[in-house]
Coordinates of C-alpha atoms and ligand atoms in Angstrom, one line a residue:
X551 CA 47.5 9.2 -76.3
X552 CA 45.1 6.4 -75.6
X553 CA 45.2 2.7 -76.9
X554 CA 42.3 1.7 -79.2
X555 CA 41.2 -2.1 -79.9
X556 CA 38.3 -3.3 -81.7
X557 CA 37.3 -6.8 -83.0
X558 CA 34.5 -8.5 -85.0
X559 CA 34.5 -12.2 -86.3
X560 CA 34.0 -15.5 -85.3
X561 CA 36.3 -15.6 -82.0
X562 CA 35.1 -14.7 -78.6
X563 CA 35.8 -10.9 -78.7
X564 CA 36.8 -10.3 -75.1
X565 CA 40.3 -12.2 -75.0
X566 CA 41.5 -10.9 -78.1
X567 CA 40.5 -7.3 -76.9
X568 CA 42.0 -7.9 -73.7
X569 CA 45.4 -9.0 -75.2
X570 CA 45.3 -5.9 -77.5
X571 CA 44.9 -3.6 -74.4
X572 CA 48.1 -5.3 -73.1
X573 CA 49.8 -4.4 -76.2
X574 CA 48.9 -1.1 -76.3
X575 CA 49.2 -0.3 -72.4
X576 CA 52.3 1.9 -72.9
X577 CA 50.1 4.4 -74.9
X578 CA 48.3 5.4 -71.3
X579 CA 47.5 3.3 -68.1
X580 CA 45.0 5.4 -66.2
X581 CA 41.9 3.4 -66.8
X582 CA 40.7 0.6 -69.3
X583 CA 37.5 -0.5 -70.4
X584 CA 35.7 -3.1 -73.0
X585 CA 32.2 -2.8 -74.6
X586 CA 30.7 -6.2 -75.9
X587 CA 27.6 -7.2 -77.7
X588 CA 26.3 -10.3 -76.5
X589 CA 25.1 -13.3 -78.6
X590 CA 21.5 -11.9 -77.4
X591 CA 22.4 -8.5 -78.8
X592 CA 22.6 -6.9 -75.6
X593 CA 25.6 -4.2 -75.4
X594 CA 27.7 -4.4 -72.3
X595 CA 30.3 -1.8 -71.0
X596 CA 32.9 -3.2 -68.4
X597 CA 35.4 -0.4 -67.3
X598 CA 37.7 0.7 -64.1
X599 CA 40.3 3.0 -63.4
X600 CA 43.9 1.9 -63.4
X601 CA 45.9 -0.6 -65.3
X602 CA 44.2 -3.4 -67.8
X603 CA 44.9 -6.0 -65.2
X604 CA 42.2 -4.1 -62.7
X605 CA 39.9 -4.2 -65.9
X606 CA 40.7 -8.0 -66.0
X607 CA 39.8 -8.3 -62.1
X608 CA 36.5 -6.5 -62.4
X609 CA 35.4 -8.2 -65.2
X610 CA 36.2 -11.7 -64.0
X611 CA 32.5 -12.3 -62.7
X612 CA 30.9 -10.9 -65.7
X613 CA 29.2 -12.1 -68.9
X614 CA 32.0 -11.2 -71.5
X615 CA 30.4 -13.2 -74.2
X616 CA 30.3 -12.0 -77.9
X617 CA 32.0 -11.9 -80.9
X618 CA 32.3 -8.2 -81.3
X619 CA 33.7 -5.8 -79.0
X620 CA 35.7 -2.6 -78.8
X621 CA 38.3 -1.8 -75.9
X622 CA 40.2 1.1 -74.8
X623 CA 43.1 2.1 -72.2
X624 CA 43.3 5.9 -71.4
X625 CA 45.8 8.4 -70.9
X626 CA 43.9 11.1 -69.3
X627 CA 43.0 14.7 -70.8
X628 CA 39.4 15.6 -70.1
X629 CA 38.3 14.2 -66.8
X630 CA 40.8 12.9 -64.0
X631 CA 41.3 9.3 -64.1
X632 CA 38.3 7.5 -62.9
X633 CA 36.0 4.9 -63.4
X634 CA 32.9 7.2 -64.5
X635 CA 35.6 8.9 -67.1
X636 CA 37.0 5.3 -68.1
X637 CA 35.9 4.5 -71.5
X638 CA 33.7 3.1 -73.5
X639 CA 30.8 5.8 -73.0
X640 CA 27.2 5.0 -73.7
X641 CA 25.0 7.2 -75.6
X642 CA 22.1 8.7 -73.7
X643 CA 20.0 5.6 -74.8
X644 CA 22.7 3.2 -73.8
X645 CA 22.3 2.0 -77.3
X646 CA 25.6 3.2 -78.7
X647 CA 29.1 2.7 -77.2
X648 CA 32.3 4.8 -78.1
X649 CA 35.9 4.7 -77.5
X650 CA 38.3 7.6 -78.5
X651 CA 41.7 8.8 -78.7
X652 CA 42.3 12.5 -79.1
X653 CA 41.1 15.8 -77.9
X654 CA 37.7 17.7 -79.1
X655 CA 38.6 21.3 -78.7
X656 CA 35.0 22.4 -79.1
X657 CA 33.4 19.8 -76.7
X658 CA 32.0 21.9 -74.2
X659 CA 30.0 24.1 -76.7
X660 CA 28.7 21.0 -78.3
X661 CA 28.0 19.8 -74.6
X662 CA 26.2 22.4 -73.8
X663 CA 23.8 22.4 -76.9
X664 CA 23.3 19.0 -76.0
X665 CA 22.3 19.6 -72.5
X666 CA 19.7 22.2 -73.7
X667 CA 18.2 19.0 -75.8
X668 CA 17.9 17.4 -72.8
X669 CA 20.7 14.9 -72.9
X670 CA 22.5 14.0 -69.9
X671 CA 26.3 13.3 -69.3
X672 CA 27.9 10.7 -66.9
X673 CA 31.7 11.9 -67.2
X674 CA 33.7 14.8 -67.6
X675 CA 35.0 13.6 -70.7
X676 CA 35.4 15.1 -74.4
X677 CA 34.6 11.7 -75.8
X678 CA 31.1 11.5 -74.5
X679 CA 29.9 14.5 -76.3
X680 CA 30.6 12.6 -79.7
X681 CA 28.5 9.6 -78.8
X682 CA 25.5 12.0 -77.8
X683 CA 25.8 14.0 -80.8
X684 CA 25.7 11.3 -82.8
X685 CA 22.8 9.8 -81.0
X686 CA 21.1 13.5 -81.3
X687 CA 21.5 13.7 -85.2
X688 CA 20.1 10.1 -85.7
X689 CA 17.0 11.2 -83.3
X690 CA 16.2 14.4 -85.3
X691 CA 17.0 13.2 -88.4
X692 CA 16.3 9.3 -88.4
X693 CA 19.3 9.0 -90.8
X694 CA 21.2 5.5 -90.4
X695 CA 24.3 5.0 -88.1
X696 CA 27.0 5.8 -90.5
X697 CA 25.2 9.0 -92.0
X698 CA 25.2 10.2 -88.3
X699 CA 28.8 9.5 -87.5
X700 CA 29.7 11.6 -90.7
X701 CA 27.4 14.4 -89.8
X702 CA 28.9 14.3 -86.1
X703 CA 32.3 14.3 -87.1
X704 CA 31.9 17.4 -89.4
X705 CA 30.9 19.1 -86.2
X706 CA 33.9 18.4 -84.1
X707 CA 37.2 20.6 -83.9
X708 CA 40.2 18.5 -82.9
X709 CA 41.8 15.0 -82.9
X710 CA 40.4 11.8 -83.0
X711 CA 40.4 8.1 -83.6
X712 CA 37.2 6.7 -82.6
X713 CA 35.3 3.2 -82.9
X714 CA 31.4 2.8 -82.2
X715 CA 29.1 -0.4 -81.5
X716 CA 25.6 -0.8 -81.9
X717 CA 23.2 -2.7 -79.2
X718 CA 21.4 -5.4 -81.3
X719 CA 24.4 -5.1 -84.4
X720 CA 26.6 -8.1 -83.9
X721 CA 28.4 -7.7 -87.1
X722 CA 29.5 -3.9 -87.4
X723 CA 32.1 -1.5 -85.8
X724 CA 32.4 2.1 -87.4
X725 CA 35.7 3.7 -86.9
X726 CA 37.3 7.1 -88.0
X727 CA 40.3 8.9 -87.6
X728 CA 41.6 12.8 -87.8
X729 CA 45.1 13.1 -86.8
X730 CA 45.4 10.2 -84.0
X731 CA 46.4 7.0 -85.7
X732 CA 44.0 3.7 -86.8
X733 CA 44.7 0.7 -88.4
X734 CA 42.6 -2.2 -89.7
X735 CA 43.7 -5.7 -90.1
X736 CA 42.0 -7.8 -92.4
X737 CA 41.5 -11.3 -91.8
X738 CA 39.8 -14.5 -93.0
X739 CA 35.8 -13.8 -91.9
X740 CA 37.2 -11.4 -89.0
X741 CA 38.5 -7.7 -88.6
X742 CA 40.7 -6.1 -86.1
X743 CA 41.2 -2.4 -85.3
X744 CA 43.8 -0.8 -83.1
X745 CA 45.8 2.4 -82.7
X746 CA 48.9 0.4 -84.2
X747 CA 49.8 -2.7 -85.5
X748 CA 50.9 -4.2 -82.3
X749 CA 47.5 -5.9 -81.5
X750 CA 46.8 -7.0 -84.8
X751 CA 50.2 -8.8 -85.8
X752 CA 49.6 -11.9 -84.1
X753 CA 46.3 -12.6 -86.2
X754 CA 47.0 -11.2 -89.9
X755 CA 49.7 -9.4 -91.9
X756 CA 47.2 -7.7 -93.8
X757 CA 46.3 -4.3 -92.7
X758 CA 45.0 -1.1 -93.8
X759 CA 46.2 2.4 -92.2
X760 CA 43.4 4.7 -92.3
X761 CA 44.0 8.2 -93.8
X762 CA 43.1 11.5 -92.2
X763 CA 39.4 12.4 -92.3
X764 CA 38.7 8.8 -93.2
X765 CA 35.7 6.7 -92.0
X766 CA 35.8 2.7 -91.8
X767 CA 32.6 1.1 -92.1
X768 CA 33.7 -2.7 -90.7
X769 CA 31.2 -5.2 -91.3
X770 CA 31.0 -9.2 -91.5
X771 CA 28.5 -8.9 -94.1
X772 CA 29.5 -6.3 -96.4
X773 CA 33.6 -6.1 -95.6
X774 CA 35.3 -3.2 -95.4
X775 CA 34.3 -0.1 -96.7
X776 CA 36.1 3.3 -96.5
X777 CA 34.4 6.7 -97.3
X778 CA 35.5 10.5 -96.2
X779 CA 33.2 12.6 -94.1
X780 CA 31.1 13.5 -97.2
X781 CA 30.4 9.7 -97.9
X782 CA 32.4 9.6 -100.9
X783 CA 34.0 5.7 -101.1
X784 CA 38.0 6.0 -101.1
X785 CA 40.2 3.1 -102.2
X786 CA 41.2 0.4 -99.8
X787 CA 45.1 0.2 -99.9
X788 CA 45.9 -3.5 -97.8
X789 CA 49.6 -3.2 -97.0
X790 CA 51.6 -6.2 -95.8
X791 CA 52.7 -6.0 -91.9
X792 CA 56.3 -6.8 -91.4
X793 CA 56.3 -7.4 -87.7
X794 CA 57.2 -10.4 -85.6
X795 CA 55.5 -11.3 -82.4
X796 CA 58.7 -11.9 -80.4
X797 CA 59.6 -8.3 -81.1
X798 CA 56.6 -7.3 -79.0
X799 CA 57.3 -9.7 -76.3
X800 CA 59.7 -9.4 -73.3
X801 CA 62.0 -12.0 -74.2
X802 CA 62.9 -13.1 -70.5
X803 CA 63.8 -9.7 -69.5
X804 CA 62.2 -8.0 -66.6
X805 CA 61.3 -5.0 -68.5
X806 CA 60.9 -3.8 -71.9
X807 CA 63.4 -1.1 -71.5
X808 CA 66.2 -3.2 -70.4
X809 CA 65.4 -5.7 -73.4
X810 CA 65.5 -2.4 -75.7
X811 CA 68.9 -1.2 -74.0
X812 CA 70.5 -4.7 -74.7
X813 CA 68.8 -4.9 -78.4
X814 CA 71.1 -1.8 -79.3
X815 CA 74.0 -3.6 -80.8
X816 CA 71.6 -5.4 -83.0
X817 CA 69.3 -2.5 -83.8
X818 CA 72.6 -0.5 -85.1
X819 CA 73.3 -3.2 -87.5
X820 CA 69.7 -3.0 -88.4
X821 CA 69.8 1.0 -89.2
X822 CA 72.6 0.8 -91.2
X823 CA 71.8 -2.6 -93.0
X824 CA 71.9 -1.7 -96.6
X825 CA 73.0 1.7 -96.4
X826 CA 76.8 1.0 -96.1
X827 CA 78.5 -1.5 -98.6
X828 CA 80.7 -4.3 -97.3
X829 CA 83.8 -2.5 -98.5
X830 CA 82.8 0.2 -95.9
X831 CA 83.6 2.8 -98.3
X832 CA 80.1 4.1 -99.4
X833 CA 76.9 5.3 -97.1
X834 CA 73.7 5.9 -99.0
X835 CA 70.2 7.0 -97.9
X836 CA 68.0 6.3 -101.0
X837 CA 65.8 9.2 -99.7
X838 CA 68.6 11.6 -100.0
X839 CA 70.0 9.9 -103.1
X840 CA 66.5 10.3 -105.0
X841 CA 66.4 13.9 -103.9
X842 CA 70.1 15.0 -104.0
X843 CA 69.5 18.8 -105.3
X844 CA 67.2 19.2 -102.5
X845 CA 69.9 18.5 -99.8
X846 CA 72.9 19.9 -101.8
X847 CA 71.0 23.3 -102.6
X848 CA 69.3 23.3 -99.5
X849 CA 69.0 27.0 -98.2
X850 CA 68.7 25.8 -94.4
X851 CA 67.8 22.5 -92.9
X852 CA 65.4 22.8 -89.8
X853 CA 64.5 19.8 -87.8
X854 CA 61.3 19.6 -85.9
X855 CA 60.9 17.3 -82.6
X856 CA 60.0 16.4 -79.2
X857 CA 61.5 15.0 -76.4
X858 CA 64.4 12.5 -77.1
X859 CA 64.0 12.9 -80.5
X860 CA 64.8 16.5 -80.0
X861 CA 67.9 15.9 -78.3
X862 CA 69.0 13.4 -81.3
X863 CA 68.3 16.3 -83.5
X864 CA 70.5 18.7 -81.7
X865 CA 73.4 16.2 -82.2
X866 CA 72.0 16.1 -86.0
X867 CA 72.8 19.8 -86.2
X868 CA 76.2 19.6 -84.8
X869 CA 76.9 16.8 -87.5
X870 CA 75.2 18.5 -90.4
X871 CA 76.9 21.8 -90.0
X872 CA 80.0 20.2 -89.4
X873 CA 80.1 18.1 -92.5
X874 CA 77.4 19.8 -95.0
X875 CA 78.3 23.4 -94.2
X876 CA 74.3 23.9 -94.5
X877 CA 73.2 26.0 -91.5
X878 CA 70.7 23.9 -89.3
X879 CA 68.0 25.0 -86.6
X880 CA 66.4 22.4 -84.1
X881 CA 63.1 23.8 -83.0
X882 CA 60.7 22.1 -80.7
X883 CA 57.8 21.1 -82.9
X884 CA 55.3 22.4 -80.0
X885 CA 56.8 25.8 -80.3
X886 CA 57.6 25.7 -84.1
X887 CA 53.8 25.1 -85.0
X888 CA 52.4 28.3 -83.1
X889 CA 55.4 30.8 -83.6
X890 CA 54.5 31.6 -87.3
X891 CA 58.4 30.5 -88.5
X892 CA 59.8 31.6 -91.4
X893 CA 60.1 28.6 -93.7
X894 CA 59.3 28.0 -97.5
X895 CA 61.0 26.5 -100.5
X896 CA 64.5 26.2 -100.4
X897 CA 64.1 24.8 -96.9
X898 CA 64.8 21.1 -96.0
X899 CA 62.5 20.3 -92.9
X900 CA 63.6 16.8 -91.2
X901 CA 60.5 15.3 -88.9
X902 CA 62.3 13.6 -86.0
X903 CA 60.0 10.9 -84.6
X904 CA 60.5 7.4 -83.2
X905 CA 56.5 6.9 -83.3
X906 CA 55.9 8.9 -86.0
X907 CA 52.6 10.1 -84.4
X908 CA 53.8 12.6 -82.3
X909 CA 50.9 15.4 -82.5
X910 CA 52.9 18.3 -82.2
X911 CA 55.7 16.8 -84.8
X912 CA 53.0 16.2 -87.2
X913 CA 51.6 19.7 -87.1
X914 CA 55.1 21.5 -87.8
X915 CA 55.1 19.1 -90.7
X916 CA 51.9 20.2 -92.3
X917 CA 53.0 24.1 -91.6
X918 CA 56.2 23.6 -93.1
X919 CA 54.6 21.8 -96.1
X920 CA 52.2 24.4 -96.8
X921 CA 54.7 27.0 -96.8
X922 CA 56.4 25.1 -99.6
X923 CA 59.2 23.3 -97.5
X924 CA 60.6 20.1 -98.5
X925 CA 59.6 17.4 -95.9
X926 CA 62.3 14.5 -95.0
X927 CA 61.2 12.1 -92.2
X928 CA 63.3 10.1 -90.0
X929 CA 60.9 7.7 -88.0
X930 CA 60.9 4.0 -86.6
X931 CA 57.2 3.2 -87.0
X932 CA 56.5 2.2 -90.3
X933 CA 53.3 3.6 -91.8
X934 CA 53.1 5.7 -89.1
X935 CA 51.2 9.2 -89.9
X936 CA 54.3 11.6 -90.0
X937 CA 56.1 8.9 -92.3
X938 CA 53.2 9.1 -94.8
X939 CA 53.3 13.1 -94.5
X940 CA 56.4 13.1 -95.7
X941 CA 58.1 13.7 -99.2
X942 CA 60.8 11.4 -98.6
X943 CA 62.6 9.9 -95.6
X944 CA 64.6 7.0 -93.4
X945 CA 63.4 4.6 -91.2
X946 CA 65.7 4.2 -88.3
X947 CA 64.7 0.4 -88.4
X948 CA 65.0 -0.7 -84.6
X949 CA 62.0 -2.5 -84.3
X950 CA 58.9 -1.8 -81.9
X951 CA 59.9 0.3 -79.3
X952 CA 57.4 -0.4 -76.3
X953 CA 59.4 1.0 -73.0
X954 CA 58.0 4.2 -72.8
X955 CA 61.7 5.8 -72.0
X956 CA 63.3 5.8 -75.6
X957 CA 66.6 4.3 -75.8
X958 CA 67.2 1.9 -78.9
X959 CA 65.2 4.6 -81.0
X960 CA 67.7 7.6 -79.5
X961 CA 70.8 5.6 -80.9
X962 CA 69.2 4.7 -83.9
X963 CA 68.1 8.3 -84.8
X964 CA 71.8 9.5 -84.2
X965 CA 73.2 6.7 -86.2
X966 CA 71.0 7.7 -89.5
X967 CA 71.7 11.5 -88.7
X968 CA 75.5 10.5 -88.9
X969 CA 74.9 8.5 -92.4
X970 CA 72.7 11.5 -93.5
X971 CA 75.6 14.1 -92.9
X972 CA 77.9 12.0 -94.3
X973 CA 75.8 11.1 -97.4
X974 CA 75.3 14.9 -98.0
X975 CA 78.6 16.0 -97.2
X976 CA 79.9 13.4 -99.9
X977 CA 77.6 14.6 -102.4
X978 CA 78.3 18.5 -101.5
X979 CA 82.0 17.4 -101.7
X980 CA 82.2 19.5 -98.3
X981 CA 84.2 16.6 -96.6
X982 CA 87.4 14.8 -97.2
X983 CA 87.6 11.4 -98.4
X984 CA 89.7 10.2 -95.5
X985 CA 87.1 11.9 -92.9
X986 CA 84.3 10.3 -94.9
X987 CA 85.8 6.6 -94.7
X988 CA 86.7 7.1 -91.2
X989 CA 83.1 7.8 -90.3
X990 CA 82.1 5.0 -91.9
X991 CA 84.4 3.0 -90.3
X992 CA 83.3 4.2 -86.9
X993 CA 79.5 3.7 -87.3
X994 CA 80.4 -0.1 -88.4
X995 CA 82.4 -0.5 -85.5
X996 CA 79.4 0.8 -82.7
X997 CA 77.8 -2.6 -82.4
X998 CA 80.7 -4.4 -81.0
X999 CA 81.4 -1.3 -78.9
X1000 CA 77.9 -1.1 -77.4
X1001 CA 78.2 -5.0 -76.5
X1002 CA 81.4 -4.3 -74.7
X1003 CA 79.5 -1.8 -72.9
X1004 CA 76.7 -4.0 -72.1
X1005 CA 79.1 -6.7 -71.1
X1006 CA 80.2 -4.1 -68.0
X1007 CA 76.3 -3.5 -67.2
X1008 CA 76.7 -4.9 -63.6
X1009 CA 79.2 -2.1 -62.6
X1010 CA 76.6 0.7 -63.6
X1011 CA 74.2 -1.2 -61.4
X1012 CA 76.6 -1.2 -58.6
X1013 CA 76.9 2.5 -59.1
X1014 CA 73.3 3.4 -59.3
X1015 CA 73.0 1.6 -55.9
X1016 CA 75.2 4.2 -54.5
X1017 CA 73.2 7.2 -56.0
X1018 CA 69.5 5.8 -55.4
X1019 CA 69.1 8.2 -52.6
X1020 CA 69.9 11.5 -54.7
X1021 CA 67.0 14.1 -55.0
X1022 CA 68.9 15.7 -57.5
X1023 CA 71.1 14.8 -60.3
X1024 CA 73.0 17.3 -63.0
X1025 CA 74.3 15.8 -66.1
X1026 CA 77.1 17.7 -67.9
X1027 CA 78.7 17.6 -71.8
X1028 CA 80.3 19.9 -74.2
X1029 CA 80.2 19.7 -78.0
X1030 CA 78.4 16.3 -79.5
X1031 CA 77.8 15.3 -75.7
X1032 CA 76.2 18.2 -74.8
X1033 CA 72.6 16.8 -76.1
X1034 CA 73.7 13.2 -74.5
X1035 CA 73.9 14.8 -71.0
X1036 CA 70.2 16.2 -71.6
X1037 CA 69.3 13.0 -72.7
X1038 CA 70.8 11.2 -69.5
X1039 CA 68.8 13.7 -67.7
X1040 CA 65.5 13.1 -69.3
X1041 CA 65.9 9.2 -68.8
X1042 CA 66.8 9.8 -65.3
X1043 CA 63.5 12.2 -64.7
X1044 CA 61.3 10.1 -66.7
X1045 CA 61.5 6.9 -64.9
X1046 CA 63.0 7.4 -61.4
X1047 CA 61.1 10.9 -60.7
X1048 CA 64.4 12.0 -59.4
X1049 CA 65.0 15.8 -60.8
X1050 CA 67.6 16.0 -63.2
X1051 CA 68.9 18.5 -65.1
X1052 CA 71.4 18.6 -68.5
X1053 CA 73.9 21.4 -69.2
X1054 CA 76.6 22.5 -71.3
X1055 CA 79.4 22.2 -68.9
X1056 CA 80.9 25.5 -69.4
X1057 CA 77.5 26.8 -68.8
X1058 CA 77.6 25.6 -64.8
X1059 CA 80.0 28.9 -64.0
X1060 CA 76.9 31.0 -65.3
X1061 CA 74.9 30.1 -62.6
X1062 CA 73.7 26.0 -62.1
X1063 CA 77.0 25.7 -59.9
X1064 CA 75.4 27.2 -57.2
X1065 CA 73.4 24.1 -56.9
X1066 CA 76.5 22.0 -56.4
X1067 CA 77.5 20.3 -52.8
X1068 CA 78.5 17.3 -51.5
X1069 CA 75.0 16.1 -52.0
X1070 CA 75.0 16.6 -55.8
X1071 CA 75.9 14.0 -58.2
X1072 CA 77.5 15.5 -61.2
X1073 CA 77.4 12.9 -64.2
X1074 CA 79.9 14.4 -66.9
X1075 CA 80.6 13.0 -70.5
X1076 CA 84.3 13.4 -70.7
X1077 CA 85.3 11.3 -73.7
X1078 CA 88.2 12.4 -75.7
X1079 CA 87.4 15.2 -78.3
X1080 CA 88.4 18.3 -79.6
X1081 CA 87.2 20.2 -76.1
X1082 CA 88.4 17.3 -74.1
X1083 CA 91.0 19.7 -71.7
X1084 CA 88.1 22.3 -71.5
X1085 CA 85.9 19.5 -70.1
X1086 CA 88.7 18.5 -67.3
X1087 CA 88.6 22.3 -66.2
X1088 CA 85.0 22.0 -65.8
X1089 CA 85.0 18.9 -63.6
X1090 CA 87.7 20.3 -61.5
X1091 CA 85.5 23.7 -60.8
X1092 CA 82.6 20.8 -59.7
X1093 CA 85.1 19.1 -57.4
X1094 CA 86.1 22.3 -56.0
X1095 CA 82.6 22.9 -54.5
X1096 CA 82.5 19.3 -53.3
X1097 CA 80.4 17.9 -56.0
X1098 CA 80.3 14.2 -56.7
X1099 CA 81.6 13.5 -60.0
X1100 CA 80.6 10.3 -61.9
X1101 CA 82.5 10.5 -65.3
X1102 CA 82.0 8.7 -68.5
X1103 CA 85.4 8.1 -70.2
X1104 CA 87.2 6.5 -72.8
X1105 CA 88.7 3.1 -71.7
X1106 CA 92.3 4.5 -71.9
X1107 CA 91.6 7.7 -70.1
X1108 CA 93.9 8.8 -67.6
X1109 CA 93.2 12.4 -66.1
X1110 CA 89.6 12.2 -65.7
X1111 CA 89.8 9.1 -63.6
X1112 CA 92.5 10.7 -61.2
X1113 CA 89.8 13.6 -60.7
X1114 CA 86.3 11.8 -60.6
X1115 CA 84.6 10.0 -57.7
X1116 CA 83.3 7.4 -60.0
X1117 CA 84.2 6.6 -63.9
X1118 CA 81.9 4.6 -66.6
X1119 CA 84.3 3.7 -69.3
X1120 CA 83.4 3.5 -72.8
X1121 CA 85.5 2.5 -75.9
X1122 CA 86.9 5.1 -77.8
X1123 CA 85.0 6.3 -81.0
X1124 CA 84.9 9.7 -83.1
X1125 CA 83.1 12.6 -81.2
X1126 CA 80.3 12.6 -83.2
X1127 CA 79.4 9.0 -82.3
X1128 CA 80.5 9.6 -78.8
X1129 CA 76.9 10.4 -77.5
X1130 CA 75.9 6.8 -79.1
X1131 CA 77.8 5.1 -77.0
X1132 CA 77.9 7.3 -73.8
X1133 CA 74.1 7.2 -73.7
X1134 CA 74.0 3.4 -72.9
X1135 CA 75.7 3.5 -69.4
X1136 CA 73.3 6.8 -68.9
X1137 CA 70.3 4.8 -69.9
X1138 CA 71.3 1.9 -67.6
X1139 CA 72.0 4.2 -64.8
X1140 CA 68.4 5.7 -65.1
X1141 CA 67.4 1.9 -65.4
X1142 CA 69.1 0.4 -62.5
X1143 CA 68.1 3.6 -59.9
X1144 CA 64.7 3.3 -61.2
X1145 CA 64.2 -0.3 -60.3
X1146 CA 65.9 0.0 -56.9
X1147 CA 63.2 2.4 -56.4
X1148 CA 60.6 0.3 -57.3
X1149 CA 59.5 2.3 -60.1
X1150 CA 57.4 1.2 -62.9
X1151 CA 60.0 1.4 -65.1
X1152 CA 58.2 0.9 -68.6
X1153 CA 55.0 2.5 -67.7
X1154 CA 56.2 5.8 -65.6
X1155 CA 53.5 7.8 -64.1
X1156 CA 52.0 10.7 -66.0
X1157 CA 53.6 9.4 -69.1
X1158 CA 52.7 7.6 -72.4
X1159 CA 54.8 6.4 -75.2
X1160 CA 53.3 8.6 -78.2
X1161 CA 52.0 11.9 -77.4
X1162 CA 49.1 12.0 -80.1
X1163 CA 47.4 15.0 -78.6
X1164 CA 48.8 18.6 -78.1
Ligands
LIG293 C1 61.3 10.0 -74.3 O1 62.0 8.9 -73.4 C2 59.9 10.0 -74.3 N1 59.3 8.8 -74.5 C3 59.4 11.3 -75.0 O2 60.1 12.5 -74.6 C4 59.7 10.8 -76.6 O3 60.8 11.2 -77.1 C5 58.7 12.1 -77.4 O4 57.7 12.3 -77.0 C6 58.7 12.3 -78.7 O5 58.2 11.0 -79.2 P1 58.5 10.6 -80.9 O6 60.1 10.6 -80.8 O7 57.7 9.3 -81.0 O8 58.0 11.8 -81.6

């Protein structure tokens, strides 16, 4: 999952491209590069291993003039992070330059065939094969560049978003996508290209989301033309972008992750806006209301997701089964898509994805659709591939999430799932009116309760100092809090690189309790719920083995604080929403430990924000 940027117009391209790369760096930061065509028509590529800042240092002494260019920030799949494997890549004759986000599965077969025809390769990437193939087709057939691109794309198996520029042509970029996202920004006498709208928003709010299998010929002379791989023209749908620049900035916070954690009181308000009436007596999701039969008569609901979204989905399973009495299965999208699952008409498949671009989740959607299931999307990024691949859905409206570790999206997803369960439960008549109204009341109190928790962030920072040494952590929860324990463990793993595992608390005695000793910090979500007493017994079992307990408790808790070594208080809410509140101090704990360990919190090693490859 790399980041792609392109520009053609009257401005100097280089500063636009570099700024765009910084906006997309959360997609991958193994290497970065830029290709420019100078006023004299010369094609130049500058690239280097490491972050965009490395590229800027490298290009400082170079000629970066020109009004057209493409740029790339990489998350390595084929070929280790290195200068040679960095994008862009030249064609054999060095007259074409290409950047690519995705994976070409049949690249080695094509590479061998091209080598037989005398083409040489300077990198280990699958990407270089694409530009060499385009040049080969043009060389043997004498066809135009757009035609050669179309023919080459027909040979490729896999996922791609590509952009190509040609030596001597200072007015045209050719771009194409299949599975990987690509957006074109339409300006006054200029065009922008990017993997998502972030790099485009400050220049224009007119965008075209390229569809799967579409090729864009972006030309200053002829304007924007979109065709399919057969060359048939496809209509252009220019959409208005709803994104402010301030949402893309850190706003004075040291990290996007901390900003996004502190945004949650506001993002929960945004998630429920227009869905709960002022009297707090009704919750309505238009995607449910418009398709009520699908939900009321649903034989089963299957939720497909990855990572943090999968944790939110688990909480959704508990909510929907309890409130709607519909059987729910939660599936890792990467497993669902390959295990020949039983699904079809009568099933509602919910696709949970913050980015809306996760390849495994997108493929799971396409599989379920092909078998006749009704697809409902719960996404954050407007206009994303998954959002556009569903029959209906609900956006979580938490704004751009730039920190690689998902935070506000998780609490937004659980909030939307709660509204979904209440709405379906009401339609089905499977919940009592009092329970329904109570659920709405608790939803509406979340923002102030979160603000209260954030007001005590310093206490969590102090606690983090104590445990920064830890080599392992265990996170425990029961019922609705079990998935929140999984999520807490994931946050710590992905940004502090400390090994951490989440478990249902009662599972400990079936093995994992062997891990417990005086060195092992054990975080337990012990808020008041139907199994509170059981959780207390589990805490006592851990204490008996010398474990160090950090307990998340309700403000008015008495019992747990007598047993635990450390407590973090959160306001009381219903057990269904306790995971939303409990996850805030867990996000902060992971954040501060990672900061004290000097980790790159927003761009942790080996990760990227949206996983657009398998
Ligand atoms: C979470 O912090 C990670 N960034 C990752 O697990 C993420 O949740 C996963 O890749 C799914 O992403 P999505 O919600 O955009 O589909």
